[in-house]
Amino acid sequence: MTTTDATTSTTTSAQPRRALRLGVAGPVGAGKSSTIASLCRALADEFRIGVITNDIYTDEDARFLRAEGVLPEERIRAVETGACPHTAIRDDVTMNLLAVEDLERDFDPLDIVLVESGGDNLTATFSPSLVDAQLFVLDVAGGGDVARKGGPGIGRADLLVVNKIDLAPYVDVDVEQMLADATDAREGRAVLGVSRKQPETVEVLGQWVRDMHSTFREGGHTPQDPGPMAPHFHADESGEGGYVHSHDDGEPAHQH
């Protein structure tokens, strides 16, 4: 009996305990927080989930999710990056990585940790040292042509979510064409049309996460480096100037 117990204990402790870490990025207003809320509602009975939100100077996204009651409040934590949103998910992930590790330690075992980036442009990507897989969220109100414009976020995320498809008739967007354009831009990689008001679409998104979690637990998923972000422009506070942010050779450079 003693030998059996020891063997069982050793086997259990050898099993991977780290949570699947999923990054959620996308432009301002695309519905990243509402997508996370929908996922938590769909999956909270099956998985122990934690959330890390990112923004420059506020914890508003974390407060939104707590107010929605989608998880115990203590499992939703905010990171205030104090800089461009992509900096803390790509250039130097230290503050986010520490936040994720603290959350996993405090609520061990967690099954999934969702890391929400601050709102950013189409170039936003997560470092594979921070997340295991990443979702990029667009919304139809951003324009039906956005998906075909591509960019690292659209092209290289593990999943592209075209969000708020219920709004399409009100903004003159052909959802099927937008999804087709997105699929072409991603060279056939996974694309889902989602609306929190259409439960069947949320269920498909939830199933994608279930499948990813299963693959991760079985050791069948290897995080992919989506490559450096493309150079992009940041306006200054006056709106009359700014700078180009480049990530050549993995090092950010600023040119005014």
mmCIF file of N, CA and C in Angstrom, residues 184-251:
data_model
loop_
_atom_site.group_PDB
_atom_site.id
_atom_site.type_symbol
_atom_site.label_atom_id
_atom_site.label_comp_id
_atom_site.label_asym_id
_atom_site.label_seq_id
_atom_site.Cartn_x
_atom_site.Cartn_y
_atom_site.Cartn_z
ATOM 1 N N ASP A 184 -8.422 34.299 -46.443
ATOM 2 C CA ASP A 184 -7.391 34.493 -47.470
ATOM 3 C C ASP A 184 -6.162 35.176 -46.876
ATOM 4 N N ALA A 185 -6.380 36.218 -46.076
ATOM 5 C CA ALA A 185 -5.265 36.952 -45.476
ATOM 6 C C ALA A 185 -4.454 36.061 -44.538
ATOM 7 N N ARG A 186 -5.115 35.064 -43.958
ATOM 8 C CA ARG A 186 -4.455 34.157 -43.014
ATOM 9 C C ARG A 186 -4.010 32.855 -43.676
ATOM 10 N N GLU A 187 -4.146 32.803 -44.988
ATOM 11 C CA GLU A 187 -3.725 31.620 -45.745
ATOM 12 C C GLU A 187 -4.360 30.350 -45.190
ATOM 13 N N GLY A 188 -5.655 30.453 -44.880
ATOM 14 C CA GLY A 188 -6.414 29.288 -44.448
ATOM 15 C C GLY A 188 -6.413 29.008 -42.961
ATOM 16 N N ARG A 189 -5.689 29.790 -42.180
ATOM 17 C CA ARG A 189 -5.701 29.567 -40.727
ATOM 18 C C ARG A 189 -7.082 29.891 -40.159
ATOM 19 N N ALA A 190 -7.311 29.442 -38.922
ATOM 20 C CA ALA A 190 -8.646 29.481 -38.326
ATOM 21 C C ALA A 190 -9.202 30.896 -38.185
ATOM 22 N N VAL A 191 -10.466 31.061 -38.597
ATOM 23 C CA VAL A 191 -11.211 32.308 -38.477
ATOM 24 C C VAL A 191 -12.611 31.964 -37.975
ATOM 25 N N LEU A 192 -13.106 32.735 -37.000
ATOM 26 C CA LEU A 192 -14.459 32.520 -36.493
ATOM 27 C C LEU A 192 -15.215 33.838 -36.453
ATOM 28 N N GLY A 193 -16.466 33.809 -36.896
ATOM 29 C CA GLY A 193 -17.370 34.934 -36.702
ATOM 30 C C GLY A 193 -18.123 34.731 -35.398
ATOM 31 N N VAL A 194 -18.125 35.762 -34.536
ATOM 32 C CA VAL A 194 -18.666 35.602 -33.182
ATOM 33 C C VAL A 194 -19.535 36.798 -32.808
ATOM 34 N N SER A 195 -20.595 36.520 -32.081
ATOM 35 C CA SER A 195 -21.400 37.549 -31.434
ATOM 36 C C SER A 195 -21.830 37.029 -30.077
ATOM 37 N N ARG A 196 -21.672 37.841 -29.064
ATOM 38 C CA ARG A 196 -22.110 37.405 -27.731
ATOM 39 C C ARG A 196 -23.625 37.236 -27.674
ATOM 40 N N LYS A 197 -24.323 37.801 -28.652
ATOM 41 C CA LYS A 197 -25.775 37.674 -28.707
ATOM 42 C C LYS A 197 -26.228 36.444 -29.491
ATOM 43 N N GLN A 198 -25.273 35.713 -30.043
ATOM 44 C CA GLN A 198 -25.571 34.488 -30.778
ATOM 45 C C GLN A 198 -24.845 33.336 -30.087
ATOM 46 N N PRO A 199 -25.521 32.666 -29.139
ATOM 47 C CA PRO A 199 -24.855 31.660 -28.299
ATOM 48 C C PRO A 199 -24.153 30.565 -29.092
ATOM 49 N N GLU A 200 -24.671 30.209 -30.249
ATOM 50 C CA GLU A 200 -24.038 29.143 -31.020
ATOM 51 C C GLU A 200 -22.632 29.538 -31.477
ATOM 52 N N THR A 201 -22.411 30.842 -31.722
ATOM 53 C CA THR A 201 -21.067 31.272 -32.136
ATOM 54 C C THR A 201 -20.117 31.269 -30.951
ATOM 55 N N VAL A 202 -20.619 31.614 -29.780
ATOM 56 C CA VAL A 202 -19.781 31.574 -28.576
ATOM 57 C C VAL A 202 -19.406 30.131 -28.252
ATOM 58 N N GLU A 203 -20.335 29.207 -28.495
ATOM 59 C CA GLU A 203 -20.042 27.793 -28.250
ATOM 60 C C GLU A 203 -18.934 27.299 -29.169
ATOM 61 N N VAL A 204 -18.919 27.733 -30.428
ATOM 62 C CA VAL A 204 -17.844 27.335 -31.347
ATOM 63 C C VAL A 204 -16.514 27.889 -30.855
ATOM 64 N N LEU A 205 -16.514 29.145 -30.404
ATOM 65 C CA LEU A 205 -15.292 29.731 -29.846
ATOM 66 C C LEU A 205 -14.846 28.964 -28.602
ATOM 67 N N GLY A 206 -15.785 28.639 -27.749
ATOM 68 C CA GLY A 206 -15.447 27.867 -26.555
ATOM 69 C C GLY A 206 -14.867 26.508 -26.898
ATOM 70 N N GLN A 207 -15.392 25.870 -27.946
ATOM 71 C CA GLN A 207 -14.875 24.572 -28.349
ATOM 72 C C GLN A 207 -13.448 24.685 -28.865
ATOM 73 N N TRP A 208 -13.153 25.802 -29.553
ATOM 74 C CA TRP A 208 -11.771 26.016 -29.997
ATOM 75 C C TRP A 208 -10.830 26.057 -28.795
ATOM 76 N N VAL A 209 -11.257 26.731 -27.731
ATOM 77 C CA VAL A 209 -10.429 26.807 -26.525
ATOM 78 C C VAL A 209 -10.320 25.432 -25.869
ATOM 79 N N ARG A 210 -11.416 24.695 -25.802
ATOM 80 C CA ARG A 210 -11.358 23.341 -25.245
ATOM 81 C C ARG A 210 -10.347 22.486 -26.001
ATOM 82 N N ASP A 211 -10.413 22.549 -27.326
ATOM 83 C CA ASP A 211 -9.502 21.742 -28.139
ATOM 84 C C ASP A 211 -8.049 22.169 -27.925
ATOM 85 N N MET A 212 -7.821 23.478 -27.837
ATOM 86 C CA MET A 212 -6.467 23.971 -27.608
ATOM 87 C C MET A 212 -5.958 23.513 -26.240
ATOM 88 N N HIS A 213 -6.823 23.579 -25.233
ATOM 89 C CA HIS A 213 -6.424 23.136 -23.894
ATOM 90 C C HIS A 213 -6.073 21.657 -23.896
ATOM 91 N N SER A 214 -6.888 20.839 -24.572
ATOM 92 C CA SER A 214 -6.624 19.406 -24.634
ATOM 93 C C SER A 214 -5.292 19.124 -25.324
ATOM 94 N N THR A 215 -5.048 19.809 -26.435
ATOM 95 C CA THR A 215 -3.781 19.631 -27.163
ATOM 96 C C THR A 215 -2.609 20.054 -26.298
ATOM 97 N N PHE A 216 -2.761 21.165 -25.590
ATOM 98 C CA PHE A 216 -1.705 21.665 -24.699
ATOM 99 C C PHE A 216 -1.402 20.660 -23.596
ATOM 100 N N ARG A 217 -2.435 20.122 -22.962
ATOM 101 C CA ARG A 217 -2.232 19.184 -21.858
ATOM 102 C C ARG A 217 -1.575 17.888 -22.331
ATOM 103 N N GLU A 218 -1.834 17.534 -23.577
ATOM 104 C CA GLU A 218 -1.238 16.307 -24.129
ATOM 105 C C GLU A 218 0.153 16.552 -24.696
ATOM 106 N N GLY A 219 0.624 17.789 -24.604
ATOM 107 C CA GLY A 219 1.952 18.109 -25.104
ATOM 108 C C GLY A 219 2.035 18.249 -26.604
ATOM 109 N N GLY A 220 0.875 18.457 -27.244
ATOM 110 C CA GLY A 220 0.858 18.507 -28.702
ATOM 111 C C GLY A 220 0.888 19.896 -29.293
ATOM 112 N N HIS A 221 0.991 20.931 -28.433
ATOM 113 C CA HIS A 221 1.002 22.301 -28.949
ATOM 114 C C HIS A 221 2.331 22.967 -28.626
ATOM 115 N N THR A 222 2.962 23.532 -29.635
ATOM 116 C CA THR A 222 4.204 24.280 -29.455
ATOM 117 C C THR A 222 3.939 25.747 -29.766
ATOM 118 N N PRO A 223 4.149 26.656 -28.794
ATOM 119 C CA PRO A 223 3.924 28.073 -29.072
ATOM 120 C C PRO A 223 4.794 28.546 -30.231
ATOM 121 N N GLN A 224 4.194 29.311 -31.130
ATOM 122 C CA GLN A 224 4.903 29.810 -32.291
ATOM 123 C C GLN A 224 5.236 31.285 -32.108
ATOM 124 N N ASP A 225 6.448 31.657 -32.486
ATOM 125 C CA ASP A 225 6.820 33.062 -32.466
ATOM 126 C C ASP A 225 6.237 33.715 -33.712
ATOM 127 N N PRO A 226 5.302 34.661 -33.553
ATOM 128 C CA PRO A 226 4.677 35.272 -34.729
ATOM 129 C C PRO A 226 5.582 36.258 -35.448
ATOM 130 N N GLY A 227 6.797 36.453 -34.950
ATOM 131 C CA GLY A 227 7.715 37.373 -35.601
ATOM 132 C C GLY A 227 7.549 38.781 -35.079
ATOM 133 N N PRO A 228 8.482 39.661 -35.430
ATOM 134 C CA PRO A 228 8.423 41.034 -34.916
ATOM 135 C C PRO A 228 7.234 41.786 -35.470
ATOM 136 N N MET A 229 6.781 42.762 -34.717
ATOM 137 C CA MET A 229 5.710 43.616 -35.184
ATOM 138 C C MET A 229 6.208 44.497 -36.316
ATOM 139 N N ALA A 230 5.305 44.845 -37.227
ATOM 140 C CA ALA A 230 5.670 45.738 -38.321
ATOM 141 C C ALA A 230 5.840 47.157 -37.791
ATOM 142 N N PRO A 231 6.677 47.982 -38.436
ATOM 143 C CA PRO A 231 6.768 49.395 -38.041
ATOM 144 C C PRO A 231 5.393 50.054 -38.105
ATOM 145 N N HIS A 232 5.106 50.918 -37.141
ATOM 146 C CA HIS A 232 3.812 51.568 -37.109
ATOM 147 C C HIS A 232 3.943 52.942 -36.476
ATOM 148 N N PHE A 233 2.962 53.808 -36.737
ATOM 149 C CA PHE A 233 3.044 55.203 -36.335
ATOM 150 C C PHE A 233 2.273 55.447 -35.049
ATOM 151 N N HIS A 234 2.856 56.245 -34.150
ATOM 152 C CA HIS A 234 2.179 56.682 -32.933
ATOM 153 C C HIS A 234 2.041 58.196 -32.975
ATOM 154 N N ALA A 235 0.817 58.705 -32.907
ATOM 155 C CA ALA A 235 0.610 60.145 -32.841
ATOM 156 C C ALA A 235 0.951 60.652 -31.448
ATOM 157 N N ASP A 236 1.411 61.904 -31.380
ATOM 158 C CA ASP A 236 1.644 62.489 -30.066
ATOM 159 C C ASP A 236 0.349 63.114 -29.554
ATOM 160 N N GLU A 237 0.407 63.705 -28.352
ATOM 161 C CA GLU A 237 -0.819 64.198 -27.730
ATOM 162 C C GLU A 237 -1.447 65.346 -28.510
ATOM 163 N N SER A 238 -0.638 66.095 -29.242
ATOM 164 C CA SER A 238 -1.185 67.217 -29.998
ATOM 165 C C SER A 238 -1.939 66.760 -31.237
ATOM 166 N N GLY A 239 -1.650 65.540 -31.690
ATOM 167 C CA GLY A 239 -2.264 65.047 -32.903
ATOM 168 C C GLY A 239 -1.623 65.577 -34.169
ATOM 169 N N GLU A 240 -0.567 66.380 -34.013
ATOM 170 C CA GLU A 240 0.087 67.000 -35.165
ATOM 171 C C GLU A 240 1.435 66.359 -35.493
ATOM 172 N N GLY A 241 1.881 65.464 -34.677
ATOM 173 C CA GLY A 241 3.163 64.815 -34.911
ATOM 174 C C GLY A 241 3.165 63.436 -34.304
ATOM 175 N N GLY A 242 4.334 62.842 -34.217
ATOM 176 C CA GLY A 242 4.448 61.521 -33.634
ATOM 177 C C GLY A 242 5.732 60.858 -34.061
ATOM 178 N N TYR A 243 5.749 59.540 -34.004
ATOM 179 C CA TYR A 243 6.952 58.815 -34.361
ATOM 180 C C TYR A 243 6.605 57.445 -34.907
ATOM 181 N N VAL A 244 7.543 56.891 -35.648
ATOM 182 C CA VAL A 244 7.418 55.536 -36.163
ATOM 183 C C VAL A 244 8.105 54.592 -35.195
ATOM 184 N N HIS A 245 7.384 53.553 -34.785
ATOM 185 C CA HIS A 245 7.915 52.559 -33.857
ATOM 186 C C HIS A 245 8.300 51.334 -34.672
ATOM 187 N N SER A 246 9.583 51.007 -34.700
ATOM 188 C CA SER A 246 10.088 49.881 -35.473
ATOM 189 C C SER A 246 10.615 48.808 -34.541
ATOM 190 N N HIS A 247 10.475 47.565 -34.951
ATOM 191 C CA HIS A 247 10.945 46.431 -34.144
ATOM 192 C C HIS A 247 11.971 45.610 -34.914
ATOM 193 N N ASP A 248 12.764 46.250 -35.731
ATOM 194 C CA ASP A 248 13.786 45.530 -36.481
ATOM 195 C C ASP A 248 14.748 44.838 -35.544
ATOM 196 N N ASP A 249 15.069 43.572 -35.882
ATOM 197 C CA ASP A 249 16.018 42.776 -35.103
ATOM 198 C C ASP A 249 15.601 42.646 -33.653
ATOM 199 N N GLY A 250 14.296 42.777 -33.406
ATOM 200 C CA GLY A 250 13.791 42.582 -32.050
ATOM 201 C C GLY A 250 14.018 43.758 -31.134
ATOM 202 N N GLU A 251 14.618 44.842 -31.618
ATOM 203 C CA GLU A 251 14.882 45.996 -30.781
ATOM 204 C C GLU A 251 14.014 47.164 -31.211
#
